[in-house]
Coordinates of C-alpha atoms in Angstrom, one line a residue:
Chain A
M1 CA 33.1 7.8 -13.8
K2 CA 31.3 11.0 -13.6
S3 CA 30.8 11.9 -10.0
L4 CA 28.2 14.1 -8.5
K5 CA 28.3 14.9 -4.9
F6 CA 25.8 16.4 -2.6
T7 CA 25.4 16.7 1.0
M8 CA 22.4 15.3 2.7
L9 CA 20.9 17.7 5.1
A10 CA 19.9 16.1 8.3
C11 CA 16.2 16.0 8.3
A12 CA 15.1 18.1 11.1
V13 CA 13.5 15.9 13.7
A14 CA 10.1 17.2 14.6
A15 CA 9.3 17.2 18.2
V16 CA 5.7 17.1 19.3
A17 CA 4.3 20.6 19.5
A18 CA 2.4 21.3 22.6
C19 CA -1.1 22.3 21.8
S20 CA -3.4 23.9 24.2
N21 CA -6.5 22.0 25.0
A22 CA -9.5 23.2 23.1
K23 CA -11.9 22.6 26.0
N24 CA -13.8 25.7 26.7
E25 CA -14.1 26.6 30.3
G26 CA -17.6 27.1 31.4
M27 CA -19.1 25.0 28.6
Y28 CA -22.0 22.7 29.7
G29 CA -21.3 20.1 27.1
D30 CA -20.6 16.4 27.7
G31 CA -17.1 17.0 28.8
S32 CA -15.6 16.2 25.4
G33 CA -15.0 19.8 24.3
G34 CA -18.6 20.7 23.7
Y35 CA -19.2 19.0 20.4
G36 CA -21.8 16.5 19.6
S37 CA -23.0 15.9 23.1
G38 CA -24.7 12.6 23.4
Y39 CA -28.4 12.3 24.1
G40 CA -29.3 12.9 27.6
N41 CA -26.0 12.9 29.3
G42 CA -23.5 15.4 30.5
A43 CA -25.3 18.7 30.8
S44 CA -25.1 20.2 34.3
G45 CA -27.9 20.5 36.8
L46 CA -30.9 18.2 37.3
P47 CA -33.3 17.7 34.5
S48 CA -36.1 18.5 37.0
D49 CA -34.8 22.0 37.4
P50 CA -36.3 24.0 34.5
H51 CA -33.5 26.5 34.7
S52 CA -30.7 23.9 34.3
A53 CA -28.8 23.1 31.2
A54 CA -29.8 19.5 31.7
Y55 CA -33.5 20.5 31.4
F56 CA -32.7 22.5 28.2
Q57 CA -30.9 19.5 26.7
Q58 CA -33.5 16.9 27.6
A59 CA -36.9 18.6 28.0
V60 CA -36.6 21.5 25.6
G61 CA -34.4 19.6 23.1
D62 CA -31.0 20.8 22.2
R63 CA -30.8 19.7 18.6
V64 CA -32.5 19.8 15.2
L65 CA -32.0 17.5 12.2
F66 CA -31.7 18.3 8.5
A67 CA -32.3 16.6 5.2
V68 CA -29.5 15.5 2.9
D69 CA -27.4 18.5 1.8
Q70 CA -30.0 20.9 3.2
Q71 CA -29.9 23.6 5.8
S72 CA -33.6 24.5 5.7
L73 CA -35.6 24.0 8.9
S74 CA -38.4 21.5 9.1
D75 CA -41.6 22.3 11.0
E76 CA -40.4 20.0 13.7
A77 CA -37.1 21.8 13.9
R78 CA -38.9 25.2 14.1
A79 CA -41.0 23.9 17.0
T80 CA -37.9 22.8 18.8
L81 CA -36.1 26.1 18.1
T82 CA -39.1 28.1 19.2
A83 CA -38.9 26.2 22.6
Q84 CA -35.2 26.9 22.7
A85 CA -35.7 30.6 22.1
D86 CA -38.3 30.8 24.8
W87 CA -36.0 29.0 27.3
L88 CA -33.1 31.3 26.4
T89 CA -35.3 34.3 26.8
K90 CA -36.3 33.1 30.3
N91 CA -32.7 32.2 31.2
P92 CA -30.7 35.2 30.1
D93 CA -27.5 34.1 32.0
F94 CA -26.8 31.5 29.4
T95 CA -25.0 31.9 26.1
A96 CA -24.8 29.2 23.5
V97 CA -22.6 27.8 20.8
I98 CA -24.5 26.3 17.9
E99 CA -22.7 23.4 16.4
G100 CA -23.4 22.4 12.8
H101 CA -22.7 18.9 11.7
A102 CA -22.9 16.9 8.4
D103 CA -23.0 13.2 7.7
E104 CA -20.0 11.4 6.2
Q105 CA -21.4 11.4 2.6
G106 CA -19.5 14.4 1.5
T107 CA -16.0 15.9 1.1
R108 CA -14.4 17.3 4.2
E109 CA -14.3 21.0 3.2
Y110 CA -17.8 21.1 1.7
N111 CA -19.2 19.5 4.9
L112 CA -17.5 22.1 7.0
A113 CA -19.2 24.8 5.0
L114 CA -22.5 22.9 5.0
G115 CA -22.4 22.5 8.8
A116 CA -21.8 26.3 9.1
R117 CA -24.9 26.9 7.0
R118 CA -26.9 24.7 9.3
A119 CA -25.6 26.3 12.5
N120 CA -26.3 29.7 11.0
A121 CA -29.9 28.7 10.0
V122 CA -30.5 27.9 13.7
R123 CA -28.9 31.1 14.9
E124 CA -30.9 33.2 12.5
Y125 CA -34.1 31.5 13.7
L126 CA -33.3 32.0 17.4
I127 CA -32.6 35.6 16.7
S128 CA -35.9 35.9 14.8
R129 CA -37.6 34.6 18.0
G130 CA -36.0 37.3 20.1
V131 CA -32.7 35.9 21.3
S132 CA -29.9 38.4 21.1
G133 CA -27.3 37.5 18.5
S134 CA -24.5 38.5 20.9
R135 CA -25.4 35.4 23.0
L136 CA -25.2 33.0 20.0
K137 CA -22.0 31.8 18.4
T138 CA -21.7 29.2 15.7
V139 CA -19.2 26.6 14.7
S140 CA -19.1 23.8 12.2
Y141 CA -17.6 20.4 12.8
G142 CA -18.4 19.2 9.2
K143 CA -18.3 15.4 9.3
E144 CA -15.6 15.2 12.0
R145 CA -17.9 14.4 14.9
P146 CA -20.7 12.0 13.9
L147 CA -23.0 11.0 16.8
E148 CA -23.9 7.6 15.2
I149 CA -21.3 5.6 13.4
C150 CA -23.1 3.2 11.1
S151 CA -22.8 3.9 7.4
A152 CA -26.5 4.0 6.7
E153 CA -29.2 6.6 6.5
S154 CA -30.5 5.7 9.9
C155 CA -27.3 7.0 11.4
Y156 CA -26.7 9.8 8.8
A157 CA -30.2 11.2 9.6
K158 CA -29.1 11.8 13.3
N159 CA -25.7 13.1 12.3
R160 CA -27.1 15.9 10.0
R161 CA -27.8 18.1 13.0
A162 CA -27.3 21.4 14.7
V163 CA -26.8 21.2 18.5
T164 CA -27.3 24.2 20.7
V165 CA -24.7 23.8 23.4
L166 CA -25.2 26.1 26.4
A167 CA -22.4 27.9 28.1
S168 CA -22.4 30.0 31.2
G169 CA -22.8 33.6 30.2
L170 CA -23.1 36.5 32.6
T171 CA -22.9 34.4 35.8
G172 CA -20.3 32.1 34.4
Chain B
M1 CA 24.7 4.7 -27.0
T2 CA 21.9 2.3 -26.2
R3 CA 19.1 3.9 -24.3
L4 CA 16.0 2.5 -22.8
L5 CA 13.3 4.9 -22.8
L6 CA 10.0 4.2 -21.1
T7 CA 7.4 6.8 -21.7
V8 CA 4.3 6.8 -19.7
L9 CA 1.7 9.0 -21.3
L10 CA -2.1 8.8 -21.1
G11 CA -2.2 5.2 -20.4
W12 CA 0.4 4.2 -22.9
A13 CA 3.9 3.3 -22.1
V14 CA 6.3 2.6 -24.9
L15 CA 9.7 1.0 -24.4
T16 CA 12.1 1.5 -27.1
Q17 CA 15.6 0.1 -27.4
A18 CA 17.8 1.6 -30.0
A19 CA 20.4 -1.2 -30.3
A20 CA 18.3 -4.3 -29.8
A21 CA 19.5 -5.9 -32.9
Q22 CA 20.0 -9.3 -31.3
N23 CA 16.5 -9.5 -29.8
G24 CA 14.5 -7.4 -32.0
P25 CA 12.8 -4.2 -30.7
L26 CA 12.1 -4.3 -27.0
R27 CA 8.7 -2.9 -26.3
I28 CA 6.2 -2.6 -23.5
E29 CA 2.7 -1.4 -24.3
I30 CA 0.2 -0.5 -21.6
T31 CA -3.4 -0.7 -22.8
E32 CA -6.6 -0.7 -20.8
G33 CA -4.9 -1.2 -17.5
V34 CA -2.6 -4.0 -18.7
I35 CA 1.1 -3.6 -18.4
E36 CA 4.0 -5.9 -18.5
P37 CA 6.4 -4.5 -16.0
M38 CA 10.1 -4.3 -17.0
P39 CA 12.2 -7.0 -15.2
Y40 CA 15.2 -5.6 -13.4
A41 CA 17.8 -6.9 -10.9
V42 CA 19.3 -5.0 -8.1
P43 CA 21.8 -7.3 -6.4
D44 CA 23.1 -6.4 -3.0
F45 CA 25.4 -3.4 -3.3
V46 CA 29.1 -4.2 -2.7
P47 CA 30.3 -3.2 0.7
D48 CA 33.6 -1.3 0.2
T49 CA 34.2 -1.2 3.9
P50 CA 33.2 -3.8 6.5
A51 CA 30.9 -1.3 8.3
A52 CA 28.8 -1.0 5.1
A53 CA 27.7 -4.7 5.0
D54 CA 24.3 -4.2 6.5
L55 CA 23.5 -1.0 4.7
S56 CA 24.6 -2.4 1.3
R57 CA 21.8 -4.9 1.6
E58 CA 19.2 -2.5 3.0
L59 CA 19.8 0.1 0.3
G60 CA 19.0 -2.4 -2.4
R61 CA 15.7 -3.4 -0.7
V62 CA 14.5 0.2 -0.5
I63 CA 15.5 0.8 -4.2
A64 CA 13.6 -2.3 -5.2
A65 CA 10.5 -1.3 -3.1
D66 CA 10.5 2.1 -4.9
L67 CA 10.9 0.7 -8.4
S68 CA 8.5 -2.3 -8.0
G69 CA 6.0 0.0 -6.2
T70 CA 5.5 2.0 -9.4
G71 CA 4.0 -1.1 -11.1
L72 CA 6.3 -0.3 -14.1
F73 CA 9.1 -2.6 -13.0
R74 CA 9.3 -6.1 -11.7
E75 CA 12.2 -7.3 -9.7
V76 CA 14.0 -10.6 -10.6
P77 CA 14.4 -12.4 -7.3
A78 CA 17.9 -12.9 -6.0
S79 CA 17.2 -16.6 -5.9
A80 CA 17.3 -16.7 -9.7
Y81 CA 20.7 -15.0 -10.0
I82 CA 23.4 -16.9 -11.8
S83 CA 26.2 -14.6 -11.1
K84 CA 27.1 -12.4 -8.2
I85 CA 28.3 -8.8 -8.2
D86 CA 31.1 -8.7 -5.7
N87 CA 33.3 -6.1 -7.3
F88 CA 31.7 -2.8 -8.5
D89 CA 34.4 -2.2 -11.1
A90 CA 34.7 -5.7 -12.5
P91 CA 33.1 -6.4 -16.0
I92 CA 29.5 -7.5 -15.8
Q93 CA 28.6 -11.0 -17.1
F94 CA 25.6 -9.8 -19.1
A95 CA 24.9 -13.3 -20.4
D96 CA 24.1 -14.3 -16.8
W97 CA 21.6 -11.5 -16.4
K98 CA 20.1 -12.0 -19.8
A99 CA 19.6 -15.7 -18.8
V100 CA 17.4 -14.6 -15.9
N101 CA 15.6 -12.2 -18.1
A102 CA 16.7 -9.0 -16.3
Q103 CA 16.4 -6.2 -18.8
A104 CA 17.9 -3.6 -16.4
L105 CA 20.6 -4.2 -13.9
I106 CA 21.5 -1.8 -11.0
T107 CA 24.9 -2.3 -9.5
G108 CA 26.3 -0.3 -6.6
A109 CA 28.9 0.0 -3.9
V110 CA 28.7 1.4 -0.4
S111 CA 31.3 2.6 2.0
V112 CA 31.0 3.9 5.5
S113 CA 33.6 6.1 7.1
G114 CA 32.6 7.3 10.6
S115 CA 29.0 8.6 10.2
R116 CA 29.6 9.3 6.5
L117 CA 28.0 7.1 3.9
T118 CA 28.9 7.0 0.3
V119 CA 26.9 5.2 -2.4
R120 CA 28.1 4.6 -6.0
F121 CA 25.8 3.0 -8.5
R122 CA 25.4 2.3 -12.2
V123 CA 22.4 1.3 -14.3
W124 CA 22.9 -1.2 -17.2
D125 CA 20.9 -2.1 -20.2
V126 CA 21.4 -5.8 -20.0
F127 CA 20.5 -6.7 -23.6
S128 CA 22.9 -4.2 -25.2
G129 CA 25.5 -4.5 -22.4
A130 CA 25.8 -0.7 -22.2
E131 CA 25.6 1.6 -19.3
L132 CA 22.4 3.7 -19.1
G133 CA 23.6 7.2 -18.2
S134 CA 26.8 7.6 -16.2
G135 CA 27.6 6.3 -12.8
L136 CA 26.7 8.5 -9.9
Q137 CA 28.0 8.9 -6.4
F138 CA 25.9 10.2 -3.4
S139 CA 27.4 11.0 0.0
G140 CA 25.7 11.9 3.2
T141 CA 25.2 10.7 6.8
S142 CA 24.5 7.1 7.6
E143 CA 21.3 8.2 9.2
G144 CA 20.0 9.5 5.9
W145 CA 20.6 6.1 4.1
R146 CA 16.9 5.7 3.1
R147 CA 17.0 9.1 1.4
M148 CA 20.1 8.0 -0.5
A149 CA 18.3 4.8 -1.6
H150 CA 15.4 7.0 -2.8
K151 CA 17.9 9.2 -4.7
V152 CA 19.3 6.2 -6.5
A153 CA 15.8 4.9 -7.3
D154 CA 14.8 8.3 -8.6
A155 CA 17.8 8.4 -10.9
V156 CA 17.0 4.9 -12.2
Y157 CA 13.3 5.7 -12.7
S158 CA 14.2 8.9 -14.5
R159 CA 16.7 7.3 -16.8
I160 CA 14.4 4.5 -17.9
T161 CA 11.1 6.4 -18.1
G162 CA 12.4 9.8 -19.1
E163 CA 10.1 11.3 -16.4
G164 CA 11.1 13.0 -13.1
G165 CA 11.2 10.8 -10.1
Y166 CA 9.2 11.1 -6.9
F167 CA 10.8 8.7 -4.3
D168 CA 12.9 11.3 -2.4
S169 CA 9.8 13.1 -1.1
R170 CA 7.7 13.4 2.0
V171 CA 4.0 13.4 2.9
V172 CA 2.3 15.4 5.6
F173 CA -1.0 13.9 6.7
V174 CA -3.5 13.5 9.6
S175 CA -2.8 10.5 11.7
E176 CA -6.0 9.0 13.1
S177 CA -6.9 6.8 16.0
G178 CA -10.0 6.0 18.1
P179 CA -13.6 5.3 17.1
K180 CA -15.4 7.3 14.4
N181 CA -17.4 9.4 16.9
D182 CA -14.4 10.4 19.0
R183 CA -11.6 10.3 16.5
K184 CA -8.2 11.6 17.6
K185 CA -6.4 13.5 14.9
R186 CA -2.8 14.7 14.9
L187 CA -0.5 16.0 12.2
A188 CA 2.3 13.7 11.1
I189 CA 5.0 13.7 8.4
M190 CA 6.7 10.7 6.8
D191 CA 8.7 9.7 3.8
Y192 CA 6.5 9.0 0.8
D193 CA 6.7 5.3 1.4
G194 CA 5.5 5.5 5.0
A195 CA 8.9 5.3 6.7
N196 CA 10.2 7.8 9.3
V197 CA 6.9 8.9 10.7
Q198 CA 7.1 11.9 13.0
Y199 CA 4.3 13.7 14.8
L200 CA 3.9 17.5 14.5
T201 CA 1.0 18.1 16.9
D202 CA -0.6 16.2 19.7
S203 CA -4.2 15.0 19.4
A204 CA -5.9 17.4 21.9
S205 CA -7.9 19.1 19.1
I206 CA -9.1 18.2 15.6
V207 CA -6.6 19.0 12.8
L208 CA -7.5 18.8 9.1
A209 CA -6.0 18.9 5.7
P210 CA -2.3 19.9 6.0
R211 CA -0.8 21.4 2.9
F212 CA 2.9 21.7 2.0
S213 CA 4.5 24.9 0.9
P214 CA 6.1 24.8 -2.5
T215 CA 9.5 24.3 -0.9
G216 CA 8.3 21.7 1.6
D217 CA 9.6 23.7 4.6
R218 CA 6.2 24.9 5.9
V219 CA 2.8 23.3 6.3
L220 CA -0.6 25.0 6.4
Y221 CA -3.4 23.3 8.3
T222 CA -6.7 23.8 10.0
S223 CA -7.1 23.2 13.7
F224 CA -10.0 23.5 16.2
E225 CA -7.7 24.3 19.1
T226 CA -9.5 27.5 20.0
G227 CA -12.8 25.7 19.6
F228 CA -13.3 27.2 16.2
P229 CA -11.6 26.2 12.9
R230 CA -8.5 28.4 12.3
I231 CA -5.6 28.2 9.9
Y232 CA -2.1 27.7 11.2
V233 CA 1.2 27.8 9.5
L234 CA 3.8 25.4 10.8
D235 CA 7.6 25.5 10.3
V236 CA 8.4 21.8 9.7
G237 CA 12.0 22.0 10.8
Q238 CA 11.4 23.8 14.0
V239 CA 7.9 22.6 14.7
K240 CA 6.9 26.2 15.4
R241 CA 3.5 27.4 14.4
R242 CA 1.4 30.5 14.3
V243 CA -2.2 31.2 13.6
L244 CA -3.3 33.2 10.6
E245 CA -5.6 35.8 12.1
T246 CA -9.1 36.1 10.8
R247 CA -12.0 38.1 12.2
E248 CA -13.7 36.9 15.4
G249 CA -16.9 35.0 14.6
T250 CA -15.6 33.6 11.3
M251 CA -14.4 30.1 10.4
S252 CA -11.3 29.7 8.2
F253 CA -10.2 26.5 6.6
A254 CA -9.1 24.8 3.3
P255 CA -5.8 26.7 3.0
R256 CA -3.2 26.3 0.2
F257 CA 0.0 28.1 -0.6
S258 CA 0.5 30.1 -3.7
P259 CA 3.4 28.8 -5.9
N260 CA 5.7 31.6 -4.6
G261 CA 4.9 30.6 -1.0
R262 CA 4.0 34.1 0.1
T263 CA 0.2 34.0 -0.2
V264 CA -2.4 31.6 1.2
V265 CA -5.7 31.0 -0.6
F266 CA -8.4 29.7 1.8
S267 CA -12.1 29.6 2.6
L268 CA -13.6 32.0 5.1
E269 CA -17.1 31.5 6.5
Q270 CA -19.2 34.3 8.0
G271 CA -22.9 34.3 8.7
G272 CA -23.2 30.8 7.3
N273 CA -21.7 31.7 3.9
T274 CA -18.4 30.4 2.7
D275 CA -16.2 32.3 0.2
I276 CA -12.6 32.2 -1.0
Y277 CA -10.1 34.7 0.2
E278 CA -6.4 35.2 -0.2
M279 CA -4.0 36.4 2.5
D280 CA -0.5 37.8 2.3
I281 CA 1.3 35.7 5.0
A282 CA 3.7 38.4 6.0
S283 CA 1.3 41.3 6.4
G284 CA -1.9 39.4 7.1
Q285 CA -3.7 41.5 4.4
Q286 CA -6.8 39.7 3.1
T287 CA -8.5 40.0 -0.2
R288 CA -11.9 38.5 -1.0
L289 CA -11.8 36.6 -4.3
T290 CA -15.4 35.3 -4.5
N291 CA -18.6 36.9 -3.4
A292 CA -21.6 34.6 -3.7
P293 CA -24.3 33.2 -1.4
S294 CA -23.2 29.6 -2.4
I295 CA -20.4 27.6 -0.9
E296 CA -17.0 28.4 -2.5
T297 CA -14.2 26.3 -1.1
A298 CA -11.2 23.9 -1.7
P299 CA -9.1 26.4 -3.8
S300 CA -5.9 25.4 -5.5
Y301 CA -3.5 27.5 -7.6
S302 CA -2.2 26.7 -11.0
P303 CA 1.6 26.1 -10.9
D304 CA 2.2 29.5 -12.6
G305 CA 0.1 31.2 -10.0
S306 CA -2.2 32.9 -12.5
Q307 CA -5.4 30.9 -11.9
I308 CA -7.3 29.2 -9.1
V309 CA -9.4 26.0 -9.4
F310 CA -12.1 25.6 -6.7
E311 CA -15.4 24.0 -6.0
S312 CA -18.8 25.8 -5.7
D313 CA -22.4 24.7 -5.4
R314 CA -23.6 27.9 -7.2
S315 CA -25.2 25.7 -9.8
G316 CA -27.1 23.8 -7.2
T317 CA -24.5 21.0 -6.7
Q318 CA -20.8 20.9 -6.1
Q319 CA -18.9 21.6 -9.3
L320 CA -15.4 22.7 -10.3
Y321 CA -14.6 26.2 -11.5
I322 CA -11.5 28.1 -12.6
M323 CA -11.0 31.8 -12.0
P324 CA -8.1 34.3 -12.3
A325 CA -5.9 34.3 -9.2
R326 CA -7.0 37.8 -8.4
G327 CA -10.7 36.8 -8.5
G328 CA -13.2 37.6 -11.2
E329 CA -15.3 35.7 -13.6
A330 CA -15.2 31.9 -13.1
R331 CA -15.8 29.3 -15.7
R332 CA -17.2 25.9 -14.9
I333 CA -15.1 22.9 -16.0
S334 CA -17.0 19.9 -14.6
F335 CA -20.1 18.8 -16.5
G336 CA -20.3 15.0 -15.9
Q337 CA -22.9 13.3 -13.7
G338 CA -22.6 13.7 -10.0
R339 CA -20.8 16.2 -7.7
Y340 CA -17.2 17.3 -8.0
G341 CA -15.0 18.6 -5.1
T342 CA -11.5 19.1 -3.8
P343 CA -9.8 20.0 -7.1
V344 CA -6.0 20.1 -7.1
W345 CA -3.9 21.4 -10.0
S346 CA -1.1 19.0 -11.1
P347 CA 2.5 20.2 -10.7
R348 CA 2.8 19.9 -14.5
G349 CA -0.1 22.3 -15.0
D350 CA -1.9 20.0 -17.4
M351 CA -4.5 18.3 -15.2
I352 CA -6.8 18.7 -12.3
A353 CA -7.3 15.9 -9.8
F354 CA -10.6 15.8 -8.0
T355 CA -13.1 13.9 -5.8
K356 CA -16.3 12.8 -7.5
Q357 CA -19.5 11.6 -5.8
N358 CA -22.0 9.8 -8.0
Q359 CA -24.8 7.4 -7.1
G360 CA -23.5 6.8 -3.6
R361 CA -19.9 6.1 -4.6
F362 CA -16.8 8.2 -4.4
H363 CA -14.1 8.4 -7.0
I364 CA -10.7 10.0 -7.5
G365 CA -10.4 11.4 -11.0
V366 CA -8.4 13.6 -13.3
M367 CA -9.4 15.9 -16.1
R368 CA -7.7 18.4 -18.3
T369 CA -7.9 22.0 -17.2
D370 CA -10.7 22.7 -19.7
G371 CA -12.7 19.8 -18.2
S372 CA -12.1 17.4 -21.1
E373 CA -10.8 13.9 -20.9
E374 CA -12.3 13.2 -17.5
R375 CA -11.0 9.9 -16.2
L376 CA -12.0 8.2 -12.9
L377 CA -9.1 6.3 -11.3
T378 CA -10.8 4.8 -8.3
A379 CA -14.2 3.8 -6.9
S380 CA -15.1 3.0 -3.3
F381 CA -17.5 3.8 -0.4
L382 CA -15.5 7.0 0.3
D383 CA -12.4 8.2 -1.6
E384 CA -11.4 11.8 -1.3
G385 CA -8.7 14.5 -1.1
P386 CA -6.2 13.8 -3.9
T387 CA -2.6 15.1 -3.8
W388 CA -0.1 14.9 -6.6
A389 CA 3.4 13.2 -6.6
P390 CA 6.1 15.7 -7.6
N391 CA 6.3 14.3 -11.1
G392 CA 2.5 14.5 -11.7
R393 CA 2.2 10.8 -12.5
V394 CA 0.9 9.4 -9.3
I395 CA -1.9 10.5 -6.9
M396 CA -2.2 9.9 -3.2
F397 CA -5.6 10.1 -1.5
T398 CA -7.7 9.1 1.5
R399 CA -9.9 6.0 1.4
E400 CA -12.3 5.5 4.4
S401 CA -13.9 2.1 4.9
K402 CA -17.6 1.7 5.6
G403 CA -19.4 1.2 8.8
A404 CA -18.9 1.6 12.6
A405 CA -15.4 0.2 12.4
G406 CA -14.5 2.3 9.4
Q407 CA -11.0 3.5 9.2
A408 CA -9.1 5.9 6.9
T409 CA -6.1 4.7 4.9
L410 CA -3.9 6.4 2.4
Y411 CA -3.6 5.0 -1.1
T412 CA -1.7 5.8 -4.2
V413 CA -2.8 5.3 -7.8
D414 CA -1.3 6.1 -11.2
I415 CA -3.0 8.7 -13.3
T416 CA -3.8 5.9 -15.7
G417 CA -5.8 4.3 -12.9
R418 CA -3.4 1.4 -12.6
N419 CA -1.4 0.3 -9.6
L420 CA -3.7 1.1 -6.7
R421 CA -1.9 0.4 -3.5
P422 CA -2.2 1.3 0.2
V423 CA 0.5 3.3 1.9
R424 CA 1.6 1.8 5.2
T425 CA 1.0 4.0 8.1
P426 CA 0.8 3.4 11.9
G427 CA -3.0 3.5 12.5
G428 CA -5.4 5.4 10.4
A429 CA -4.3 8.2 8.1
S430 CA -6.1 10.9 6.0
D431 CA -5.6 14.1 4.2
P432 CA -2.2 13.5 2.6
S433 CA -0.2 16.3 1.0
W434 CA 2.8 15.3 -1.1
S435 CA 6.0 17.4 -0.9
P436 CA 8.1 18.4 -3.8
L437 CA 11.2 16.4 -4.4
Q438 CA 13.8 17.1 -1.7
N439 CA 17.1 18.7 -2.6

């Protein structure tokens, strides 16, 4: 009998790598790392205080929505963003991360790129309304953080969004 | 010498038996998704030492799961056996195996000495009574017994189909838990069949789309651990990782190794625009390969490293393109209805696997590298992210179910579109990347 020998290398046992927490200190999100903050919860301060992040989130409106596979801003989105820009101009101590999101009807990589387009469209608009670009970062979560979880257009419409998440800036 | 040869090609499998005089030519034809799997028997291996008794049974079960899992073979149940194999070197009673209609017979013996396990096996063509290939012997640690079973199954598969095997391989993937709007994701690695799951990261931050290096010792993946998507390279053996630095204010994602393992091709987003770059891993030197206002992402090298297939929406919708590995003019290869994404070059170099979206459905498909012979293998609410088995005959992918309780599951399917089956994982699983065959 022909014999062929080989040695089995012990498969290296993978220990769990320690990963630092992504949570960004000073972020006025909903406490889940800043992404996709839910409607009307989490942001600090009282909504009655017009200089609070809570007021920005609830009274000004922290998000805009997009059509399928689009990053163009609707009239409604422009109105919201104009109000955001005014608020940011009056409250210069805040910086913001603009989070772009996509609905689940797309491939993972494409949706990351699409979310980046949306976040950037918002950033460009805020800059055009006088907000300094140095105060505005962007990030895309693609389809990783839907707000609504049904698989229907009623949910998808809310998930195709860009959310302006405030962070403490100069006074942070 | 009699030789069973099962060739699987483009939906056709032909089984020929050279010396089948007594039964006429033995032949399996696969047409239009119909196949008669080849019946085989794998009686419990013979324990050569008392300590091998348990493993001698378990080995046979893993071998049978591998072979039957291909859909090309069907196991004759042990309850049908007429004779037993209790001596590896004794003559086989072929008439008894013919009577239960086993066309192939796998016999083996196992011995355990200390922590050392030795497996001997033979493959028989029952109808001609001849051995198929020569007997082989594998030795290793008892701990690695499943790998040894996969090695045996790979040898059997290879001898009967004439194709390379794929059972002694691993899959790195994203393990998922929690609801859709707060899904926890962590990197995990397992054997191709879902055994031996180990976690490579915790679930503190989103991780996406791990990709094996050509030698299977490193994994590229995207993590949000800084709050922004960045590419990391992880040493699988030591579970050590480092970030691949890109400029502040950019997003990097969708990485893949080049065939020589020294270069990474990936997507880099700045100012809302996503293009394809390559990076020399050692020096960090980056070269831009595409320069367009459209989305260019999901790049994958040809096995010879000379070309890159990727997706772009430069035409208005996501389509597949091929360009030289150094960048330059790209030619579109997808022209069917719908959108095409996540192209992956097959290890044989002859095909591209992809995700297709059309009329609200998702498909995994394959096409030739010139875009011809497009074939959709699956259809569901959401299928995506194909990865090739080492032999280029099977594809693994992610299937996400619909609705609020939707969960991601890994599936495999033949490139003929047959034999769709889930891969067993603990909890949800997505973004598989199949390793090469292990040494």
